[in-house]
Tab-separated table of C-alpha atoms in Angstrom:
chain	number	residue	atom	x	y	z
U	60	UNK	CA	-12.641	0.514	15.036
U	61	UNK	CA	-10.942	3.836	14.095
U	62	UNK	CA	-9.694	4.227	10.523
U	63	UNK	CA	-5.960	3.876	9.972
U	64	UNK	CA	-4.480	7.315	9.218
U	65	UNK	CA	-2.917	7.850	5.810
U	66	UNK	CA	0.832	7.978	5.466
U	67	UNK	CA	2.508	10.776	3.544
U	68	UNK	CA	6.170	11.167	2.609
U	69	UNK	CA	7.822	14.545	2.152
U	70	UNK	CA	11.221	16.046	1.487
U	71	UNK	CA	12.498	16.380	5.054
U	72	UNK	CA	13.507	16.715	7.728
U	73	UNK	CA	10.676	18.235	9.765
U	74	UNK	CA	10.304	21.977	9.468
U	75	UNK	CA	10.981	22.293	5.752
U	76	UNK	CA	8.838	24.325	3.388
U	77	UNK	CA	7.811	20.957	1.956
U	78	UNK	CA	6.264	19.889	5.249
U	79	UNK	CA	4.501	23.263	5.413
U	80	UNK	CA	3.065	22.478	1.966
U	81	UNK	CA	1.980	19.013	3.083
U	82	UNK	CA	0.170	20.440	6.097
U	83	UNK	CA	-2.090	22.363	3.690
U	84	UNK	CA	-3.525	19.023	2.505
U	85	UNK	CA	-6.779	18.190	4.322
U	86	UNK	CA	-6.133	15.508	6.942
U	87	UNK	CA	-2.334	15.701	6.727
U	88	UNK	CA	-2.026	17.171	10.227
U	89	UNK	CA	-3.419	13.937	11.704
U	90	UNK	CA	-1.682	11.654	9.217
U	91	UNK	CA	1.599	9.779	9.553
U	92	UNK	CA	4.280	11.991	7.975
U	93	UNK	CA	7.547	10.406	6.858
U	94	UNK	CA	10.477	12.746	6.120
U	95	UNK	CA	12.795	11.648	3.304
U	96	UNK	CA	16.365	12.747	2.692
U	97	UNK	CA	15.819	13.509	-0.995
U	98	UNK	CA	13.113	13.647	-3.675
U	99	UNK	CA	13.861	10.171	-5.034
U	100	UNK	CA	13.559	8.646	-1.569
U	101	UNK	CA	10.217	10.384	-0.998
U	102	UNK	CA	8.814	9.140	-4.310
U	103	UNK	CA	10.134	5.630	-3.710
U	104	UNK	CA	8.004	5.412	-0.556
U	105	UNK	CA	4.989	5.939	-2.809
U	106	UNK	CA	6.150	3.465	-5.418
U	107	UNK	CA	6.790	0.696	-2.852
U	108	UNK	CA	3.472	1.336	-1.077
U	109	UNK	CA	4.859	2.556	2.250
U	110	UNK	CA	3.216	5.976	1.669
U	111	UNK	CA	-0.075	6.944	0.062
U	112	UNK	CA	1.464	10.069	-1.511
U	113	UNK	CA	4.543	12.292	-1.333
U	114	UNK	CA	4.907	16.075	-1.279
U	115	UNK	CA	7.904	17.389	-3.230
U	116	UNK	CA	8.910	20.782	-4.689
U	117	UNK	CA	8.664	21.200	-8.455
U	118	UNK	CA	9.011	24.914	-9.252
U	119	UNK	CA	10.209	28.146	-7.687
U	120	UNK	CA	9.234	31.631	-8.820
U	121	UNK	CA	12.886	32.715	-8.695
U	122	UNK	CA	14.909	29.657	-9.729
U	123	UNK	CA	12.423	27.889	-11.999
U	124	UNK	CA	11.998	24.120	-12.115
U	125	UNK	CA	13.393	21.817	-9.417
U	126	UNK	CA	15.420	19.494	-11.624
U	127	UNK	CA	15.586	16.651	-9.085
U	128	UNK	CA	11.803	16.393	-9.118
U	129	UNK	CA	11.399	16.897	-12.871
U	130	UNK	CA	13.812	14.037	-13.533
U	131	UNK	CA	12.477	11.722	-10.808
U	132	UNK	CA	8.848	11.789	-11.986
U	133	UNK	CA	9.795	11.493	-15.658
U	134	UNK	CA	11.336	8.042	-15.232
U	135	UNK	CA	10.704	4.832	-13.328
U	136	UNK	CA	7.335	3.445	-12.271
U	137	UNK	CA	4.590	5.878	-13.289
U	138	UNK	CA	3.167	8.284	-10.725
U	139	UNK	CA	0.356	10.838	-10.783
U	140	UNK	CA	0.187	14.419	-9.521
U	141	UNK	CA	-3.075	14.794	-7.596
U	142	UNK	CA	-2.668	18.245	-6.038
U	143	UNK	CA	-0.458	21.325	-6.123
U	144	UNK	CA	0.288	23.710	-3.255
U	145	UNK	CA	1.869	27.173	-3.267
U	146	UNK	CA	3.960	28.301	-0.293
U	147	UNK	CA	5.343	31.852	0.176
U	148	UNK	CA	9.047	31.632	0.989
U	149	UNK	CA	10.788	33.513	3.808
U	150	UNK	CA	14.327	32.904	5.083
U	151	UNK	CA	16.350	33.643	8.210
U	152	UNK	CA	20.043	33.230	8.945
U	153	UNK	CA	20.431	30.990	12.011
U	154	UNK	CA	23.478	30.094	14.087
U	155	UNK	CA	24.400	28.677	17.480
U	156	UNK	CA	23.938	31.063	20.442
U	157	UNK	CA	26.913	33.365	20.838
U	158	UNK	CA	27.846	33.389	17.149
U	159	UNK	CA	27.798	36.904	15.677
U	160	UNK	CA	27.251	37.846	12.057
U	161	UNK	CA	30.874	38.894	11.713
U	162	UNK	CA	31.943	35.414	12.920
U	163	UNK	CA	30.246	33.600	10.041
U	164	UNK	CA	32.678	32.097	7.545
U	165	UNK	CA	30.698	29.155	6.142
U	166	UNK	CA	26.942	28.956	5.509
U	167	UNK	CA	24.895	25.889	4.605
U	168	UNK	CA	21.457	25.558	3.005
U	169	UNK	CA	19.665	24.021	0.021
U	170	UNK	CA	20.858	25.267	-3.374
U	171	UNK	CA	17.575	26.995	-4.195
U	172	UNK	CA	17.591	28.844	-0.871
U	173	UNK	CA	21.173	30.000	-1.424
U	174	UNK	CA	20.243	31.340	-4.858
U	175	UNK	CA	17.334	33.281	-3.370
U	176	UNK	CA	19.514	34.919	-0.697
U	177	UNK	CA	22.663	35.510	-2.733
U	178	UNK	CA	22.411	39.310	-2.919
U	179	UNK	CA	21.821	39.617	0.834
U	180	UNK	CA	24.818	37.386	1.512
U	181	UNK	CA	27.060	39.401	-0.807
U	182	UNK	CA	25.954	42.652	0.817
U	183	UNK	CA	26.343	41.500	4.433
U	184	UNK	CA	28.888	38.650	4.592
U	185	UNK	CA	30.520	38.578	1.147
U	186	UNK	CA	33.400	36.352	2.224
U	187	UNK	CA	31.114	33.560	3.477
U	188	UNK	CA	31.566	30.195	1.746
U	189	UNK	CA	28.536	28.190	0.647
U	190	UNK	CA	28.214	24.614	1.941
U	191	UNK	CA	25.489	22.679	0.028
U	192	UNK	CA	22.774	21.092	2.167
U	193	UNK	CA	20.059	18.568	1.316
U	194	UNK	CA	17.389	20.944	2.670
U	195	UNK	CA	17.094	24.184	4.626
U	196	UNK	CA	15.966	22.290	7.742
U	197	UNK	CA	18.789	19.758	7.513
U	198	UNK	CA	21.298	22.600	7.314
U	199	UNK	CA	19.815	24.270	10.384
U	200	UNK	CA	19.692	21.054	12.429
U	201	UNK	CA	23.283	20.317	11.438
U	202	UNK	CA	24.303	23.330	13.529
U	203	UNK	CA	23.217	21.412	16.640
U	204	UNK	CA	25.898	18.780	16.061
U	205	UNK	CA	29.121	19.251	17.968
U	206	UNK	CA	31.351	18.864	14.927
U	207	UNK	CA	29.354	21.019	12.509
U	208	UNK	CA	31.659	22.174	9.681
U	209	UNK	CA	29.828	25.480	9.102
U	210	UNK	CA	28.874	28.478	11.218
U	211	UNK	CA	25.339	29.383	10.105
U	212	UNK	CA	22.408	28.134	8.044
U	213	UNK	CA	19.736	29.707	5.871
U	214	UNK	CA	16.438	28.152	6.946
U	215	UNK	CA	12.753	28.762	7.610
U	216	UNK	CA	11.696	30.938	10.555
U	217	UNK	CA	9.763	27.919	11.895
U	218	UNK	CA	12.864	25.735	12.296
U	219	UNK	CA	14.781	28.511	14.016
U	220	UNK	CA	11.909	29.154	16.452
U	221	UNK	CA	11.324	25.506	17.344
U	222	UNK	CA	14.912	24.692	18.319
U	223	UNK	CA	16.286	26.543	21.356
U	224	UNK	CA	19.816	25.640	20.310
U	225	UNK	CA	19.512	28.103	17.415
U	226	UNK	CA	19.496	31.884	17.381
U	227	UNK	CA	18.464	34.157	14.509
U	228	UNK	CA	21.174	36.483	13.218
U	229	UNK	CA	19.013	38.089	10.508
U	230	UNK	CA	15.409	37.859	9.310
U	231	UNK	CA	13.791	38.221	5.876
U	232	UNK	CA	17.061	37.756	4.038
U	233	UNK	CA	15.476	36.652	0.753
U	234	UNK	CA	16.268	38.814	-2.264
U	235	UNK	CA	12.673	38.521	-3.541
U	236	UNK	CA	10.055	39.168	-0.834
U	237	UNK	CA	7.302	37.762	-3.064
U	238	UNK	CA	9.058	34.446	-3.756
U	239	UNK	CA	6.779	31.397	-3.943
U	240	UNK	CA	7.552	27.710	-4.305
U	241	UNK	CA	5.140	25.314	-5.966
U	242	UNK	CA	4.852	21.819	-4.513
U	243	UNK	CA	3.099	18.745	-5.896
U	244	UNK	CA	1.442	15.848	-4.102
U	245	UNK	CA	2.255	12.654	-5.996
U	246	UNK	CA	0.517	9.267	-5.671
U	247	UNK	CA	0.278	6.010	-7.606
U	248	UNK	CA	-1.987	6.052	-10.682
U	249	UNK	CA	-5.702	5.935	-9.879
U	250	UNK	CA	-8.847	7.957	-10.416
U	251	UNK	CA	-8.205	11.440	-11.773
U	252	UNK	CA	-9.131	14.317	-9.449
U	253	UNK	CA	-12.469	15.827	-10.445
U	254	UNK	CA	-12.555	18.527	-13.087
U	255	UNK	CA	-13.020	21.952	-11.455
U	256	UNK	CA	-12.784	24.421	-14.344
U	257	UNK	CA	-9.484	25.698	-12.908
U	258	UNK	CA	-7.206	22.784	-13.671
U	259	UNK	CA	-3.728	21.939	-14.856
U	260	UNK	CA	-2.336	18.936	-16.738
U	261	UNK	CA	1.303	17.849	-16.602
U	262	UNK	CA	3.014	15.655	-19.199
U	263	UNK	CA	6.520	14.551	-20.099
U	264	UNK	CA	7.156	14.413	-23.847
U	265	UNK	CA	10.398	12.951	-25.210
U	266	UNK	CA	11.603	14.652	-28.376
U	267	UNK	CA	10.860	11.874	-30.907
U	268	UNK	CA	13.521	13.020	-33.371
U	269	UNK	CA	16.125	15.768	-33.282
U	270	UNK	CA	15.280	17.637	-36.483
U	271	UNK	CA	13.990	21.073	-37.521
U	272	UNK	CA	10.356	21.515	-36.503
U	273	UNK	CA	10.220	18.584	-34.034
U	274	UNK	CA	9.499	20.831	-31.051
U	275	UNK	CA	7.029	22.851	-33.118
U	276	UNK	CA	5.046	19.681	-33.783
U	277	UNK	CA	4.760	19.078	-30.036
U	278	UNK	CA	3.702	22.645	-29.304
U	279	UNK	CA	1.206	22.638	-32.166
U	280	UNK	CA	-0.741	19.805	-30.517
U	281	UNK	CA	-1.674	22.317	-27.822
U	282	UNK	CA	-1.860	25.528	-29.865
U	283	UNK	CA	-4.177	24.141	-32.537
U	284	UNK	CA	-6.645	23.102	-29.836
U	285	UNK	CA	-6.543	26.347	-27.853
U	286	UNK	CA	-4.615	24.895	-24.900
U	287	UNK	CA	-2.302	27.354	-23.122
U	288	UNK	CA	1.039	26.213	-21.676
U	289	UNK	CA	1.990	27.643	-18.272
U	290	UNK	CA	5.406	25.922	-18.109
U	291	UNK	CA	7.731	24.086	-20.480
U	292	UNK	CA	11.251	22.951	-19.610
U	293	UNK	CA	13.734	20.757	-21.415
U	294	UNK	CA	15.715	18.125	-19.533
U	295	UNK	CA	18.349	15.678	-20.801
U	296	UNK	CA	17.208	12.056	-20.816
U	297	UNK	CA	20.701	10.882	-19.871
U	298	UNK	CA	20.808	8.466	-22.812
U	299	UNK	CA	23.223	10.501	-24.908
U	300	UNK	CA	24.199	14.102	-25.601
U	301	UNK	CA	21.439	16.059	-27.335
U	302	UNK	CA	18.584	13.707	-26.327
U	303	UNK	CA	15.923	15.637	-24.364
U	304	UNK	CA	12.428	15.384	-22.972
U	305	UNK	CA	10.066	18.270	-22.309
U	306	UNK	CA	8.249	18.709	-19.012
U	307	UNK	CA	5.030	20.613	-19.726
U	308	UNK	CA	2.204	22.130	-17.671
U	309	UNK	CA	-0.903	22.924	-19.703
U	310	UNK	CA	-4.060	24.744	-18.609
U	311	UNK	CA	-6.996	22.353	-18.552
U	312	UNK	CA	-8.115	18.844	-17.551
U	313	UNK	CA	-7.782	15.546	-19.410
U	314	UNK	CA	-11.584	15.184	-19.240
U	315	UNK	CA	-11.937	18.270	-21.451
U	316	UNK	CA	-12.307	17.402	-25.135
U	317	UNK	CA	-9.610	19.845	-26.239
U	318	UNK	CA	-7.066	18.473	-23.748
U	319	UNK	CA	-7.917	14.856	-24.510
U	320	UNK	CA	-7.464	15.581	-28.214
U	321	UNK	CA	-4.118	17.284	-27.541
U	322	UNK	CA	-2.921	14.307	-25.474
U	323	UNK	CA	-3.908	11.939	-28.268
U	324	UNK	CA	-1.966	14.091	-30.728
U	325	UNK	CA	1.121	14.030	-28.483
U	326	UNK	CA	0.982	10.255	-28.194
U	327	UNK	CA	0.628	9.963	-31.952
U	328	UNK	CA	3.880	11.837	-32.646
U	329	UNK	CA	5.728	10.770	-29.462
U	330	UNK	CA	4.408	7.381	-28.220
U	331	UNK	CA	6.640	7.524	-25.107
U	332	UNK	CA	4.717	10.565	-23.809
U	333	UNK	CA	4.060	10.195	-20.068
U	334	UNK	CA	0.847	11.560	-18.557
U	335	UNK	CA	1.556	12.823	-15.024
U	336	UNK	CA	-1.924	13.967	-14.059
U	337	UNK	CA	-4.728	16.511	-14.212
U	338	UNK	CA	-5.430	18.356	-10.968
U	339	UNK	CA	-6.862	21.586	-9.561
U	340	UNK	CA	-4.767	24.739	-9.780
U	341	UNK	CA	-3.676	25.989	-6.372
U	342	UNK	CA	-4.602	29.574	-7.289
U	343	UNK	CA	-8.099	28.448	-8.395
U	344	UNK	CA	-7.813	30.710	-11.443
U	345	UNK	CA	-10.310	29.632	-14.090
U	346	UNK	CA	-8.964	29.578	-17.628
U	347	UNK	CA	-11.165	31.093	-20.350
U	348	UNK	CA	-11.826	28.636	-23.162
U	349	UNK	CA	-12.453	29.962	-26.700
U	350	UNK	CA	-15.848	28.881	-28.029
U	351	UNK	CA	-14.287	26.957	-30.908
U	352	UNK	CA	-12.338	24.718	-28.489
U	353	UNK	CA	-15.138	24.097	-25.993
U	354	UNK	CA	-16.488	20.598	-25.349
U	355	UNK	CA	-19.653	21.599	-27.207
U	356	UNK	CA	-17.647	22.631	-30.275
U	357	UNK	CA	-15.726	19.327	-30.331
U	358	UNK	CA	-18.977	17.378	-29.903
U	359	UNK	CA	-20.655	19.308	-32.735
U	360	UNK	CA	-17.650	18.737	-34.987
U	361	UNK	CA	-17.671	14.977	-34.323
U	362	UNK	CA	-21.417	14.822	-34.994
U	363	UNK	CA	-20.940	16.703	-38.275
U	364	UNK	CA	-18.293	14.248	-39.470
U	365	UNK	CA	-20.362	11.257	-38.354
U	366	UNK	CA	-23.342	12.624	-40.264
U	367	UNK	CA	-21.207	12.921	-43.423
U	368	UNK	CA	-19.977	9.345	-43.066
U	369	UNK	CA	-23.467	8.032	-42.327
U	370	UNK	CA	-24.853	9.805	-45.413
U	371	UNK	CA	-22.071	8.392	-47.589
U	372	UNK	CA	-22.711	4.914	-46.229
U	373	UNK	CA	-26.457	5.238	-46.843
U	374	UNK	CA	-25.859	6.462	-50.399
U	375	UNK	CA	-23.522	3.559	-51.056
U	376	UNK	CA	-26.055	1.017	-49.803
U	377	UNK	CA	-28.794	2.545	-52.004
U	378	UNK	CA	-26.524	2.504	-55.038
U	379	UNK	CA	-25.692	-1.142	-54.435
U	380	UNK	CA	-29.357	-2.079	-54.058
U	381	UNK	CA	-30.320	-0.210	-57.266
U	382	UNK	CA	-27.652	-1.809	-59.470
U	383	UNK	CA	-28.890	-4.666	-61.738
U	384	UNK	CA	-27.798	-8.156	-60.849
U	385	UNK	CA	-25.548	-9.989	-63.264
């Protein structure tokens, strides 16, 4: 009996950069792939068990963190990041056949895509109005509807090629040719991915108290153990004005002594800290670890302290045995 294929959710519809990221996951091509209209919907399919994992965007090299994802994984039923994927980003301007560039008055796309093509738009069709779309693919497919309220869409070359009802008005319209978006594959909590030596750990740390030095205490849990941070962003918790949590990516794996010690320190000062996973870096770049923060150094330090305590205990027992009885 053939094995049932896994089911993955992703920020859809089909043809998005997110689906391109998902297709980099081994086995995803033959899996059941469920497009979702937004990040929360994709993650909910994981939480309710209708999908094994979901692929969602978390960071862009131009625009920074994807706030919808940062907020969605910081709250609700806990999830774990088990993989990250990097996808180079390229955009085209698509329209219905017969539409010319000079005819375009309204353009739809995802907010991050618009931000990455803003200079091209201002240079070529400065009067065009932006119409927000849930994704680049959704904006492009919207052009196929008879009552579409906009004239063109910024989308991936793949979507434009796969739909004969679309024509490309301009290619490579991104303002940053080297733009990359980072995606994460998120599942329910389970076994941590194996330690590779080129790993990343993501946590969400609520600010325990709004006072001078509170953030420094959080950062010191990493710095004092030789753990480098590759990303830190503050996001409002929504509880009240001035209440924030920090979304943090740190270089290393929870199975490393230095990272485990840092996580324990975070939990000590902010018990609501949420561990979101340790997983392999997409760029496979190994992070050098100073000798004094290596696993061997932590092990030697623990043994040294244990030896001190054992010696003190032994001395105390001897002293008790040598004392005269009353």
